[in-house]
Tab-separated table of C-alpha atoms in Angstrom:
chain	number	residue	atom	x	y	z
I	1	MET	CA	107.750	100.290	114.779
I	2	LYS	CA	110.795	100.746	112.597
I	3	GLN	CA	111.599	104.203	112.104
I	4	ILE	CA	112.589	105.044	108.841
I	5	TRP	CA	113.209	107.966	106.591
I	6	ALA	CA	115.134	108.979	103.282
I	7	LYS	CA	119.468	109.641	104.824
I	8	GLU	CA	120.732	112.332	102.274
I	9	LEU	CA	116.728	114.336	103.030
I	10	ARG	CA	116.451	114.568	107.039
I	11	ASN	CA	117.879	117.765	107.214
I	12	GLU	CA	116.032	119.271	103.724
I	13	MET	CA	113.712	121.785	104.938
I	14	ASN	CA	109.792	121.586	102.752
I	15	ILE	CA	110.018	118.017	101.841
I	16	CYS	CA	107.448	115.877	101.525
I	17	LEU	CA	107.968	111.670	101.430
I	18	CYS	CA	105.045	109.555	100.460
I	19	PHE	CA	104.496	105.576	101.840
I	20	LYS	CA	102.617	103.379	99.656
I	21	LYS	CA	101.346	100.063	100.901
I	22	ASN	CA	98.643	97.389	98.365
I	23	LEU	CA	97.554	94.477	100.849
I	24	PHE	CA	94.238	92.538	100.873
I	25	VAL	CA	92.218	93.195	104.103
I	26	GLU	CA	91.450	90.253	106.029
I	27	GLU	CA	89.649	90.247	109.378
I	28	ASN	CA	91.532	91.921	112.540
I	29	MET	CA	93.913	93.997	110.741
I	30	THR	CA	95.290	97.221	112.443
I	31	LEU	CA	97.406	99.726	110.625
I	32	LYS	CA	99.365	101.022	112.649
I	33	VAL	CA	100.730	104.590	111.945
I	34	SER	CA	103.411	107.356	113.445
I	35	SER	CA	105.622	110.135	112.625
I	36	CYS	CA	106.696	113.142	114.434
I	37	VAL	CA	106.270	115.233	111.410
I	38	PRO	CA	102.514	116.107	110.353
I	39	PHE	CA	101.091	112.983	107.903
I	40	ARG	CA	97.988	112.370	105.863
I	41	ILE	CA	96.503	109.244	105.574
I	42	SER	CA	94.365	107.755	102.080
I	43	ILE	CA	92.856	104.865	101.658
I	44	ASN	CA	91.809	104.027	98.019
I	45	ASN	CA	92.566	107.797	97.057
I	46	MET	CA	90.050	109.058	100.021
I	47	PHE	CA	91.038	110.933	102.761
I	48	PHE	CA	91.404	108.481	106.056
I	49	GLY	CA	92.979	109.892	108.860
I	50	TYR	CA	95.610	113.065	110.102
I	51	GLY	CA	98.646	113.121	112.367
I	52	PRO	CA	100.422	113.482	114.661
I	53	ARG	CA	98.656	113.530	117.717
I	54	ARG	CA	101.724	115.862	119.473
I	55	MET	CA	103.935	114.927	121.758
I	56	ALA	CA	107.562	116.338	123.022
I	57	HIS	CA	110.436	116.154	121.596
I	58	THR	CA	111.864	112.424	120.846
I	59	HIS	CA	108.565	111.313	121.207
I	60	ALA	CA	105.501	109.846	118.823
I	61	ALA	CA	102.443	108.659	119.188
I	62	ILE	CA	100.837	105.676	117.528
I	63	ASN	CA	98.037	106.334	115.808
I	64	GLU	CA	95.928	102.897	115.493
I	65	TYR	CA	93.334	102.198	112.961
I	66	GLN	CA	90.882	99.066	112.504
I	67	LEU	CA	90.472	98.156	108.966
I	68	ASP	CA	87.232	95.428	109.578
I	69	ASN	CA	85.146	98.151	107.105
I	70	TYR	CA	87.766	96.558	104.178
I	71	LYS	CA	87.335	93.201	105.374
I	72	GLY	CA	87.929	90.783	101.576
I	73	GLN	CA	89.255	93.666	99.400
I	74	GLU	CA	92.026	94.876	97.926
I	75	ILE	CA	93.112	97.907	99.184
I	76	SER	CA	95.561	101.301	98.508
I	77	ILE	CA	97.407	102.608	101.704
I	78	PHE	CA	99.067	105.847	101.157
I	79	ILE	CA	100.387	108.078	103.847
I	80	GLU	CA	102.124	112.030	102.766
I	81	CYS	CA	104.533	113.159	105.945
I	82	VAL	CA	105.864	116.815	105.322
I	83	CYS	CA	108.582	117.554	106.509
I	84	TYR	CA	109.541	121.282	107.932
I	85	ARG	CA	112.580	121.021	109.645
I	86	VAL	CA	112.491	124.736	110.480
I	87	PRO	CA	112.234	126.209	114.029
I	88	ASN	CA	108.419	127.137	115.041
I	89	PHE	CA	105.829	126.979	117.393
I	90	TYR	CA	103.858	124.107	115.732
I	91	ILE	CA	105.652	120.837	114.879
I	92	VAL	CA	108.745	119.991	116.764
I	93	ASN	CA	112.299	120.795	114.172
I	94	GLN	CA	113.754	116.973	114.874
I	95	VAL	CA	114.811	114.443	112.918
I	96	PRO	CA	112.102	112.786	111.116
I	97	PHE	CA	110.916	109.405	110.806
I	98	PHE	CA	107.610	107.535	109.613
I	99	ALA	CA	106.621	103.676	110.458
I	100	GLY	CA	104.462	101.897	109.285
I	101	GLU	CA	102.593	98.401	110.338
I	102	ILE	CA	100.180	96.116	109.243
I	103	VAL	CA	98.997	93.880	112.261
I	104	LYS	CA	96.901	91.024	112.734
I	105	GLY	CA	95.758	89.822	115.667
I	106	ASP	CA	98.973	90.432	117.669
I	107	GLU	CA	101.296	89.654	114.624
I	108	VAL	CA	102.822	92.306	112.482
I	109	ILE	CA	102.398	91.285	108.716
I	110	PHE	CA	104.020	94.315	107.071
I	111	ASP	CA	106.071	96.783	108.524
I	112	SER	CA	107.663	100.352	107.856
I	113	PHE	CA	110.155	98.593	104.787
I	114	ASP	CA	106.998	97.480	103.388
I	115	PHE	CA	105.482	100.122	102.372
I	116	GLU	CA	107.083	101.665	99.333
I	117	ALA	CA	108.848	105.402	99.351
I	118	TYR	CA	108.999	108.100	97.206
I	119	ARG	CA	109.128	111.950	97.207
I	120	ASN	CA	106.286	114.043	95.510
I	121	TYR	CA	107.913	116.463	93.438
I	122	SER	CA	104.171	117.698	93.234
I	123	ARG	CA	104.632	119.579	95.868
I	124	ILE	CA	106.823	122.347	95.337
I	125	GLN	CA	109.460	122.289	97.896
I	126	LYS	CA	111.178	126.195	98.096
I	127	VAL	CA	107.757	128.518	98.803
I	128	GLN	CA	107.653	131.053	101.251
I	129	ARG	CA	107.531	130.021	105.193
I	130	PHE	CA	103.382	130.074	105.610
I	131	GLY	CA	104.482	132.126	108.998
I	132	TYR	CA	107.727	131.904	111.601
I	133	GLN	CA	105.009	130.270	113.845
I	134	ARG	CA	104.369	127.299	110.873
I	135	GLY	CA	106.125	125.580	108.265
I	136	PHE	CA	105.525	126.558	104.697
I	137	THR	CA	102.736	127.619	102.153
I	138	GLU	CA	101.304	124.947	100.535
I	139	VAL	CA	102.215	125.427	96.435
I	140	TYR	CA	101.172	122.125	94.396
I	141	ASP	CA	102.070	121.997	90.895
I	142	ILE	CA	100.034	118.734	89.375
I	143	ASP	CA	100.199	117.334	85.802
I	144	LYS	CA	97.229	115.002	85.570
I	145	THR	CA	98.508	112.996	88.435
I	146	ILE	CA	101.701	113.696	91.258
I	147	LYS	CA	105.145	113.558	90.284
I	148	LEU	CA	106.218	110.670	92.445
I	149	GLU	CA	109.820	109.230	92.271
I	150	LYS	CA	111.017	106.089	94.656
I	151	VAL	CA	113.550	106.888	96.936
I	152	GLU	CA	115.995	104.839	99.397
I	153	VAL	CA	115.116	104.517	103.153
I	154	ASP	CA	117.036	103.377	105.459
I	155	GLU	CA	116.398	102.506	110.002
I	156	LEU	CA	116.363	105.308	112.197
I	157	LYS	CA	116.635	106.141	116.068
I	158	SER	CA	114.834	109.463	116.030
I	159	CYS	CA	111.701	109.302	118.877
I	160	SER	CA	110.346	107.442	121.118
I	161	LEU	CA	107.283	105.538	120.578
I	162	ASP	CA	104.446	106.128	123.440
I	163	LYS	CA	100.840	106.041	124.392
I	164	CYS	CA	99.028	109.375	123.657
I	165	TYR	CA	95.597	110.486	125.837
I	166	ALA	CA	94.193	112.373	123.184
I	167	PRO	CA	92.265	110.826	121.479
I	168	LEU	CA	91.963	110.080	117.937
I	169	PRO	CA	90.260	112.528	115.965
I	170	ILE	CA	86.678	112.036	114.764
I	171	PHE	CA	86.100	113.712	110.820
I	172	THR	CA	83.315	115.168	109.831
I	173	THR	CA	81.998	117.224	106.286
I	174	LYS	CA	80.742	120.317	105.593
I	175	LYS	CA	79.287	121.756	103.252
I	176	ALA	CA	80.331	125.850	101.609
I	177	THR	CA	77.969	127.226	100.795
I	178	PRO	CA	79.139	130.151	97.571
I	179	TYR	CA	77.868	133.697	98.186
I	180	GLU	CA	79.855	135.627	96.050
I	181	TYR	CA	81.308	135.851	92.281
I	182	GLY	CA	83.070	138.691	90.575
I	183	GLN	CA	86.225	139.220	87.847
I	184	VAL	CA	89.543	139.319	88.360
I	185	PHE	CA	91.775	142.669	87.538
I	186	GLU	CA	95.893	143.618	87.830
I	187	VAL	CA	96.416	145.839	89.981
I	188	GLU	CA	98.545	149.032	89.178
I	189	ASN	CA	101.592	149.772	90.629
I	190	PRO	CA	100.876	146.473	93.436
I	191	ILE	CA	103.243	146.308	96.717
I	192	GLU	CA	103.885	143.417	97.851
I	193	PHE	CA	103.237	141.743	101.348
I	194	ASP	CA	107.008	142.284	103.009
I	195	ASP	CA	107.090	138.279	104.473
I	196	SER	CA	110.398	139.390	105.930
I	197	TYR	CA	108.766	139.335	109.150
I	198	LEU	CA	108.013	135.612	108.169
I	199	ASN	CA	111.692	134.548	107.194
I	200	ARG	CA	113.232	136.181	110.216
I	201	HIS	CA	116.580	134.385	109.628
I	202	ASP	CA	118.720	132.770	106.617
I	203	SER	CA	118.461	129.560	108.045
I	204	TRP	CA	114.839	129.417	108.715
I	205	GLY	CA	113.599	129.408	105.117
I	206	PHE	CA	114.235	129.727	101.515
I	207	LYS	CA	115.667	132.949	100.161
I	208	LYS	CA	113.791	134.939	98.119
I	209	GLU	CA	115.982	134.647	94.865
I	210	GLU	CA	115.822	130.379	95.670
I	211	GLN	CA	111.833	130.553	95.849
I	212	GLU	CA	110.143	128.416	92.935
I	213	PHE	CA	107.063	130.667	93.864
I	214	ARG	CA	106.015	133.233	95.881
I	215	THR	CA	102.886	133.554	96.785
I	216	THR	CA	102.701	136.938	97.824
I	217	ALA	CA	104.214	138.583	94.615
I	218	PHE	CA	101.532	136.656	92.427
I	219	ASN	CA	98.672	137.515	94.995
I	220	ASP	CA	99.457	141.220	95.253
I	221	LYS	CA	99.015	141.964	91.649
I	222	TYR	CA	95.387	140.872	91.275
I	223	GLY	CA	92.684	142.576	92.514
I	224	PHE	CA	89.104	141.411	93.052
I	225	SER	CA	85.357	143.305	91.582
I	226	LYS	CA	82.184	142.308	92.533
I	227	LEU	CA	79.744	141.129	89.885
I	228	ASN	CA	75.815	139.621	90.353
I	229	LYS	CA	76.050	136.832	88.546
I	230	LYS	CA	76.203	134.009	89.443
I	231	THR	CA	78.484	130.909	88.102
I	232	ASP	CA	80.807	127.936	88.900
I	233	ILE	CA	83.449	128.320	86.202
I	234	LEU	CA	86.807	130.324	87.288
I	235	GLU	CA	87.944	132.297	84.373
I	236	ARG	CA	89.702	135.481	85.191
I	237	SER	CA	87.379	135.262	87.855
I	238	TYR	CA	86.936	134.530	91.627
I	239	ILE	CA	83.902	133.328	93.858
I	240	ASP	CA	83.835	133.345	97.579
I	241	TYR	CA	82.285	130.351	99.795
I	242	LYS	CA	81.400	130.399	103.224
I	243	LEU	CA	80.647	127.660	106.311
I	244	ASP	CA	78.173	128.316	109.076
I	245	ARG	CA	81.070	129.342	111.656
I	246	ASN	CA	84.769	129.230	112.022
I	247	THR	CA	86.143	125.961	111.829
I	248	ALA	CA	89.326	124.245	111.566
I	249	GLY	CA	89.794	121.616	109.273
I	250	PHE	CA	90.522	121.012	105.607
I	251	ILE	CA	89.785	122.517	102.148
I	252	ALA	CA	88.365	119.940	99.706
I	253	PHE	CA	86.838	120.667	96.264
I	254	ASP	CA	86.214	118.771	92.713
I	255	VAL	CA	87.947	120.613	90.172
I	256	ASP	CA	87.142	119.740	86.170
I	257	VAL	CA	89.688	121.784	84.184
I	258	LEU	CA	89.279	122.895	80.821
I	259	GLU	CA	92.233	124.733	80.066
I	260	ASP	CA	95.402	124.332	81.891
I	261	THR	CA	94.978	127.300	85.262
I	262	LEU	CA	96.689	127.788	88.065
I	263	ILE	CA	93.991	128.436	91.071
I	264	MET	CA	94.597	130.624	94.364
I	265	ILE	CA	92.445	129.601	97.665
I	266	ASN	CA	92.469	132.435	99.772
I	267	TYR	CA	90.941	132.720	102.880
I	268	ASP	CA	90.284	133.816	106.385
I	269	GLU	CA	88.707	134.307	109.334
I	270	ILE	CA	87.002	137.172	109.213
I	271	LEU	CA	86.044	139.769	106.364
I	272	SER	CA	88.256	142.831	106.762
I	273	PRO	CA	87.829	146.426	106.333
I	274	TYR	CA	89.081	148.076	102.842
I	275	GLU	CA	91.181	150.456	104.928
I	276	TYR	CA	92.907	149.974	108.778
I	277	GLU	CA	95.945	151.256	110.723
I	278	LEU	CA	98.726	148.134	111.478
I	279	THR	CA	101.472	148.803	113.322
I	280	GLU	CA	103.652	146.150	113.913
I	281	LYS	CA	107.077	145.332	115.406
I	282	PHE	CA	108.957	143.372	112.150
I	283	ARG	CA	112.249	142.186	113.877
I	284	SER	CA	113.992	141.321	110.883
I	285	GLU	CA	116.311	143.057	111.949
I	286	PRO	CA	116.750	144.105	115.488
I	287	ASN	CA	115.262	147.209	117.082
I	288	THR	CA	112.972	148.156	113.907
I	289	GLU	CA	109.148	148.720	113.361
I	290	VAL	CA	107.642	149.449	111.037
I	291	GLU	CA	104.478	151.272	110.924
I	292	THR	CA	101.969	150.418	107.938
I	293	GLN	CA	99.004	151.795	106.244
I	294	ILE	CA	96.875	148.742	105.110
I	295	SER	CA	94.585	150.030	101.920
I	296	LYS	CA	92.684	146.886	99.946
I	297	SER	CA	90.728	150.014	98.109
I	298	LYS	CA	92.447	149.800	94.380
I	299	CYS	CA	92.038	145.972	95.176
I	300	LEU	CA	88.580	145.330	95.770
I	301	LYS	CA	85.608	146.961	93.807
I	302	ASN	CA	82.206	147.080	93.936
I	303	GLY	CA	81.971	145.783	97.957
I	304	ALA	CA	84.082	142.673	96.869
I	305	SER	CA	84.956	140.999	100.466
I	306	ASN	CA	88.573	141.637	101.695
I	307	ILE	CA	89.638	138.193	102.691
I	308	ASP	CA	93.127	139.615	103.826
I	309	VAL	CA	95.077	136.507	103.897
I	310	ASN	CA	98.003	138.508	105.107
I	311	ARG	CA	96.106	139.516	108.684
I	312	LEU	CA	97.793	137.195	110.995
I	313	HIS	CA	101.007	138.053	109.459
I	314	SER	CA	101.059	134.320	107.907
I	315	ILE	CA	100.227	133.724	104.294
I	316	SER	CA	96.630	132.041	104.295
I	317	CYS	CA	96.843	131.434	100.705
I	318	ILE	CA	97.479	127.773	98.781
I	319	THR	CA	98.062	126.979	95.150
I	320	PHE	CA	97.227	124.146	92.787
I	321	LYS	CA	98.857	124.882	89.803
I	322	LEU	CA	96.721	122.229	87.605
I	323	SER	CA	96.727	120.912	83.543
I	324	GLU	CA	93.548	119.760	81.467
I	325	GLY	CA	91.548	116.804	83.566
I	326	HIS	CA	89.262	116.067	86.118
I	327	TYR	CA	90.461	116.484	89.816
I	328	SER	CA	89.247	115.305	93.712
I	329	LEU	CA	91.739	118.069	96.051
I	330	GLN	CA	92.129	118.510	99.428
I	331	THR	CA	94.279	121.108	101.388
I	332	PHE	CA	97.208	119.422	103.957
I	333	GLU	CA	98.089	121.457	106.720
I	334	PRO	CA	94.724	122.124	108.872
I	335	ASP	CA	93.635	125.861	109.831
I	336	CYS	CA	90.349	127.832	110.880
I	337	MET	CA	88.310	129.858	108.603
I	338	GLN	CA	85.219	130.625	107.571
I	339	TYR	CA	85.586	132.607	104.562
I	340	ILE	CA	87.037	131.178	100.924
I	341	ARG	CA	88.344	132.314	97.939
I	342	PHE	CA	89.005	130.284	95.121
I	343	TYR	CA	90.518	132.580	91.567
I	344	ASN	CA	92.204	132.243	88.544
I	345	THR	CA	94.494	134.873	86.440
I	346	TYR	CA	94.488	132.037	83.186
I	347	GLY	CA	92.912	129.309	81.613
I	348	LYS	CA	89.324	127.513	82.866
I	349	ALA	CA	88.550	125.600	85.393
I	350	LYS	CA	84.826	124.271	87.083
I	351	ILE	CA	84.993	124.140	90.314
I	352	SER	CA	82.064	121.753	92.799
I	353	ASN	CA	81.583	120.136	96.237
I	354	VAL	CA	83.229	122.546	97.932
I	355	ARG	CA	83.230	121.489	101.401
I	356	PHE	CA	85.271	121.105	104.554
I	357	ILE	CA	86.863	118.211	106.348
I	358	THR	CA	86.417	119.153	109.927
I	359	TYR	CA	89.573	118.759	112.282
I	360	GLU	CA	88.286	119.513	116.246
I	361	ASN	CA	86.986	117.879	119.519
I	362	GLU	CA	83.816	115.655	118.518
I	363	TYR	CA	83.652	114.452	122.031
I	364	ILE	CA	81.500	116.690	123.143
I	365	LYS	CA	79.081	115.928	125.857
I	366	VAL	CA	77.532	118.724	127.262
I	367	LYS	CA	73.885	120.389	126.083
I	368	PHE	CA	72.606	123.648	127.006
I	369	ASN	CA	69.350	125.241	125.560
I	370	SER	CA	67.828	128.675	126.338
I	371	VAL	CA	65.136	130.821	125.831
I	372	ASP	CA	67.886	133.883	126.161
I	373	ARG	CA	69.080	133.939	122.749
I	374	GLU	CA	72.558	135.370	123.555
I	375	LEU	CA	72.991	133.165	126.150
I	376	ASN	CA	72.693	130.444	123.626
I	377	LEU	CA	75.313	132.149	121.287
I	378	ILE	CA	77.720	132.711	123.854
I	379	PHE	CA	77.841	128.820	125.061
I	380	ASN	CA	77.843	127.950	121.535
I	381	SER	CA	80.776	129.901	120.651
I	382	ALA	CA	82.527	128.922	123.811
I	383	ILE	CA	81.993	125.401	122.628
I	384	ASN	CA	83.268	126.075	119.198
I	385	THR	CA	86.078	127.384	120.627
I	386	LEU	CA	86.746	124.682	122.406
I	387	ARG	CA	86.699	121.891	119.146
I	388	GLY	CA	88.761	123.813	117.568
I	389	ASN	CA	91.232	124.419	119.784
I	390	SER	CA	91.938	120.752	121.610
I	391	ILE	CA	92.910	118.014	119.152
I	392	ASP	CA	96.209	117.023	120.591
I	393	VAL	CA	97.453	119.265	122.817
I	394	LEU	CA	95.504	122.910	124.133
I	395	THR	CA	96.114	126.193	121.770
I	396	ASP	CA	94.743	129.851	121.795
I	397	CYS	CA	94.205	129.593	118.218
I	398	ALA	CA	93.714	127.189	115.662
I	399	SER	CA	95.082	129.184	112.858
I	400	ARG	CA	98.042	131.680	113.190
I	401	GLU	CA	100.539	128.791	115.505
I	402	ARG	CA	98.036	125.551	116.654
I	403	ALA	CA	100.565	126.312	119.469
I	404	GLY	CA	99.850	124.737	122.941
I	405	TRP	CA	100.401	127.726	125.626
I	406	LEU	CA	100.198	126.160	129.902
I	407	CYS	CA	99.042	130.298	130.568
I	408	ASP	CA	95.685	129.274	128.262
I	409	SER	CA	95.517	125.920	129.010
I	410	TYR	CA	94.991	126.528	132.834
I	411	PHE	CA	91.212	128.360	131.722
I	412	SER	CA	91.384	125.504	128.454
I	413	GLY	CA	91.464	122.589	130.981
I	414	ILE	CA	88.474	122.974	132.830
I	415	ALA	CA	86.225	123.864	130.245
I	416	GLU	CA	87.571	120.713	128.380
I	417	LYS	CA	86.435	118.779	131.824
I	418	ILE	CA	83.213	120.308	131.477
I	419	ILE	CA	82.820	120.281	128.247
I	420	THR	CA	83.780	116.417	127.200
I	421	GLY	CA	83.248	114.881	130.866
I	422	LYS	CA	87.348	114.057	130.495
I	423	ASN	CA	90.639	115.453	130.451
I	424	ASP	CA	92.375	113.609	127.880
I	425	VAL	CA	93.728	116.494	125.904
I	426	GLU	CA	95.244	118.031	128.876
I	427	ARG	CA	96.773	115.422	130.338
I	428	ASN	CA	98.649	115.081	127.104
I	429	MET	CA	99.296	118.266	127.052
I	430	ILE	CA	101.153	118.307	130.719
I	431	GLN	CA	102.936	114.804	129.913
I	432	THR	CA	104.856	117.114	127.247
I	433	PHE	CA	106.197	119.322	129.418
I	434	ILE	CA	107.365	115.946	131.735
I	435	ASP	CA	108.756	114.082	129.075
I	436	TYR	CA	110.521	117.522	127.677
């Protein structure tokens, strides 16, 4: 497979390149995709696949997708690739590439250069880091459609394309249930979250003065007051949704924007108390410790839920600036959450069909049922913990860093064998250390 990227953008931080191909699907056609950066595949504007299945530095997996379900149809394949190009625990910081092929039987019909290449300017480049363990926050500015500009690409050799033992993920969709509604108000003398811990060296992110949008500065200006009034309209208001459990994956929703607006989506795995002590070493400067009294009492009124987007020393918030029109949107990065808050501070929008697309290990074989309710809860919690932490490598957390750790994988590998009957993910993880 030919590996391509825009030459002048190989070392740029937080770049989104998109690759598009229209084709008529014939029998026995396969889409093959590889990249060393996160990518999302859509077919006919519908979510289809996600990657990469992570491997060692200078190694990348090939994802293969049968297109038989589209046989006899004209389809549009759209692949978004986001290159962070910063040190992190999640995605290897290396020269980015995209490789794509359409294969019929054993014959390559189209290769990477047959995909039109675009830069996506609707995803804002110069923003804050999500956390030092991952990439950047997601901030979008969409005016009717995404802003695409054609780019020239050339061939390069970034990675060896190898067999990946981890299976392709199976995606399911869960309903998110609204449970709380309220108004948004401006906070007096707001204190912005200190993100120096997330961006501990100038070369590891964009300087504060460079950033086109600061999620923390915007978020921390506003508070929430709970109301006993149900609505699906955002008009200087908020709506909270809840999943049945902590789940790893992507937020998806439909929105009719009645007046230009900016929608913030805050999320977390738990509801936090209003006040708590936090002692943490912030290594933005050597040998410094910061003791912080966290208080949300002035930001939350009438029992409003505290969905603390900075609880994990990250910025668990996604931003969509939208002009009037109808949109069906989905977040790009997988994360883990149970509580989701939609809010706006100006304009008017109607939110509908809020759902969650899972990004978890669905190859569960073991079954267990007991008359002991608590024992069932413990077992199901173990199953669900493994689901979110065994996609491509064995991780200890499906939210903050999504990193693979050999120490934790010793126990997770045993659990994977018991729960799935195989050790595919553990094998892939150990192979990455061998290859490195």
